[in-house]
Amino acid sequence: VKREYITGTSDIEDIMFVGVEVEHTPAHGMTTLFVAGKHNTQDIIDLANINNCTHIYLGANQSFTYKDEADITEWEFLILGLLKEEFHVTLDIDIKFYPHILDTLSLFKDETDFILMLSVKLPHM
């Protein structure tokens, strides 16, 4: 996915960048670390803290993928690690993955700082 940034165009899929959350979720207006692709939990925490981010948006640029149970386990540990550090955490997933990760999502049902963002592609729009 090619994206335009202040510093130019990037087609790198695994990037992190800081901005303000614009979606009208509980994290609206928060300084946010947007994470595209998978990254080391501590690297995410460090970059978020350096940039005074209170919210971390996982799956940015429609980068969430589900391949198998091992893959989703990595996402679980990442989300749990970020919630433990008291960040608000959004996970943005394509709706096609929703049925495959219901067990994972149930882990976070009581977490008030967890936000699920479902992306739905509408044809001809």
Short mmCIF file of C-alpha atoms in Angstrom, two decimals:
data_model
loop_
_atom_site.label_atom_id
_atom_site.label_comp_id
_atom_site.label_asym_id
_atom_site.label_seq_id
_atom_site.Cartn_x
_atom_site.Cartn_y
_atom_site.Cartn_z
CA VAL A 1 0.00 0.00 0.00
CA LYS A 2 1.49 3.34 -1.03
CA ARG A 3 0.96 6.15 1.47
CA GLU A 4 1.75 9.85 1.31
CA TYR A 5 3.55 11.35 4.31
CA ILE A 6 5.09 14.73 5.00
CA THR A 7 8.49 13.20 4.26
CA GLY A 8 7.36 11.65 0.96
CA THR A 9 5.74 8.49 -0.35
CA SER A 10 6.23 5.10 1.24
CA ASP A 11 5.28 1.65 0.08
CA ILE A 12 6.79 -0.01 3.13
CA GLU A 13 4.10 -2.07 4.82
CA ASP A 14 5.67 -2.41 8.28
CA ILE A 15 5.90 1.13 9.61
CA MET A 16 4.96 3.12 12.69
CA PHE A 17 3.94 6.76 12.69
CA VAL A 18 2.41 9.27 15.13
CA GLY A 19 -0.77 11.26 14.60
CA VAL A 20 -4.07 12.16 16.22
CA GLU A 21 -6.93 9.64 16.24
CA VAL A 22 -9.75 11.02 14.09
CA GLU A 23 -12.23 8.16 14.30
CA HIS A 24 -15.06 8.81 16.76
CA THR A 25 -14.13 6.07 19.22
CA PRO A 26 -13.17 6.43 22.89
CA ALA A 27 -9.65 7.28 21.63
CA HIS A 28 -10.83 10.24 19.51
CA GLY A 29 -8.38 13.14 19.73
CA MET A 30 -5.64 11.14 21.47
CA THR A 31 -2.03 11.28 20.36
CA THR A 32 -1.71 7.92 18.66
CA LEU A 33 1.04 5.60 17.51
CA PHE A 34 -0.25 3.96 14.34
CA VAL A 35 1.33 0.55 13.81
CA ALA A 36 1.24 -1.09 10.38
CA GLY A 37 2.38 -4.69 10.42
CA LYS A 38 3.82 -6.57 13.37
CA HIS A 39 6.51 -5.09 15.57
CA ASN A 40 8.24 -5.96 18.81
CA THR A 41 6.10 -5.02 21.83
CA GLN A 42 8.91 -3.15 23.58
CA ASP A 43 9.74 -1.18 20.42
CA ILE A 44 6.09 -0.08 20.22
CA ILE A 45 6.03 0.88 23.90
CA ASP A 46 9.29 2.82 23.62
CA LEU A 47 8.20 4.75 20.53
CA ALA A 48 4.79 5.49 22.05
CA ASN A 49 6.37 6.79 25.25
CA ILE A 50 8.95 8.91 23.40
CA ASN A 51 6.11 10.56 21.48
CA ASN A 52 3.75 10.89 24.48
CA CYS A 53 1.16 8.62 22.87
CA THR A 54 -1.69 7.38 25.03
CA HIS A 55 -3.27 5.32 22.25
CA ILE A 56 -1.84 2.63 19.97
CA TYR A 57 -3.65 1.75 16.74
CA LEU A 58 -2.73 -1.76 15.58
CA GLY A 59 -3.51 -2.88 12.04
CA ALA A 60 -3.00 0.59 10.57
CA ASN A 61 -3.09 0.83 6.78
CA GLN A 62 -5.24 -2.32 6.75
CA SER A 63 -2.19 -4.37 7.75
CA PHE A 64 -3.84 -6.91 10.09
CA THR A 65 -3.63 -10.43 8.71
CA TYR A 66 -4.72 -13.79 10.05
CA LYS A 67 -2.93 -16.89 8.82
CA ASP A 68 -3.27 -19.42 11.64
CA GLU A 69 -3.51 -19.84 15.41
CA ALA A 70 0.20 -19.13 15.92
CA ASP A 71 -0.23 -15.85 14.09
CA ILE A 72 -3.16 -14.74 16.23
CA THR A 73 -1.29 -15.74 19.40
CA GLU A 74 1.36 -13.15 18.51
CA TRP A 75 -1.36 -10.50 18.24
CA GLU A 76 -2.82 -11.59 21.59
CA PHE A 77 0.51 -11.20 23.39
CA LEU A 78 1.09 -7.84 21.74
CA ILE A 79 -2.31 -6.46 22.73
CA LEU A 80 -2.06 -7.82 26.28
CA GLY A 81 1.41 -6.31 26.66
CA LEU A 82 0.20 -2.89 25.54
CA LEU A 83 -2.90 -2.97 27.74
CA LYS A 84 -0.70 -3.94 30.70
CA GLU A 85 1.25 -0.72 30.09
CA GLU A 86 -2.08 1.18 30.30
CA PHE A 87 -2.32 2.27 26.68
CA HIS A 88 -5.63 2.52 24.90
CA VAL A 89 -5.35 -0.06 22.11
CA THR A 90 -7.33 -0.24 18.88
CA LEU A 91 -7.18 -3.33 16.69
CA ASP A 92 -8.33 -2.63 13.13
CA ILE A 93 -9.36 -5.78 11.26
CA ASP A 94 -11.09 -6.56 8.01
CA ILE A 95 -14.50 -8.04 8.76
CA LYS A 96 -13.51 -11.21 6.86
CA PHE A 97 -11.17 -12.09 9.77
CA TYR A 98 -13.78 -11.53 12.49
CA PRO A 99 -15.14 -15.12 12.66
CA HIS A 100 -11.58 -16.49 12.88
CA ILE A 101 -10.57 -14.44 15.90
CA LEU A 102 -13.66 -14.54 18.11
CA ASP A 103 -11.81 -16.49 20.80
CA THR A 104 -9.07 -13.87 20.81
CA LEU A 105 -11.55 -11.01 21.01
CA SER A 106 -13.24 -12.64 24.00
CA LEU A 107 -9.96 -12.16 25.90
CA PHE A 108 -10.48 -8.41 25.72
CA LYS A 109 -14.23 -8.11 26.29
CA ASP A 110 -13.77 -6.67 29.79
CA GLU A 111 -10.87 -4.38 28.84
CA THR A 112 -12.20 -0.83 28.80
CA ASP A 113 -9.07 0.39 26.99
CA PHE A 114 -9.48 -2.05 24.08
CA ILE A 115 -11.26 -0.85 20.94
CA LEU A 116 -12.17 -3.09 18.02
CA MET A 117 -12.39 -1.38 14.62
CA LEU A 118 -14.05 -3.47 11.92
CA SER A 119 -13.25 -2.45 8.36
CA VAL A 120 -15.99 -3.25 5.89
CA LYS A 121 -15.28 -2.87 2.18
CA LEU A 122 -18.36 -1.67 0.31
CA PRO A 123 -18.39 -2.46 -3.40
CA HIS A 124 -18.95 0.37 -5.85
CA MET A 125 -18.41 3.06 -3.22
#
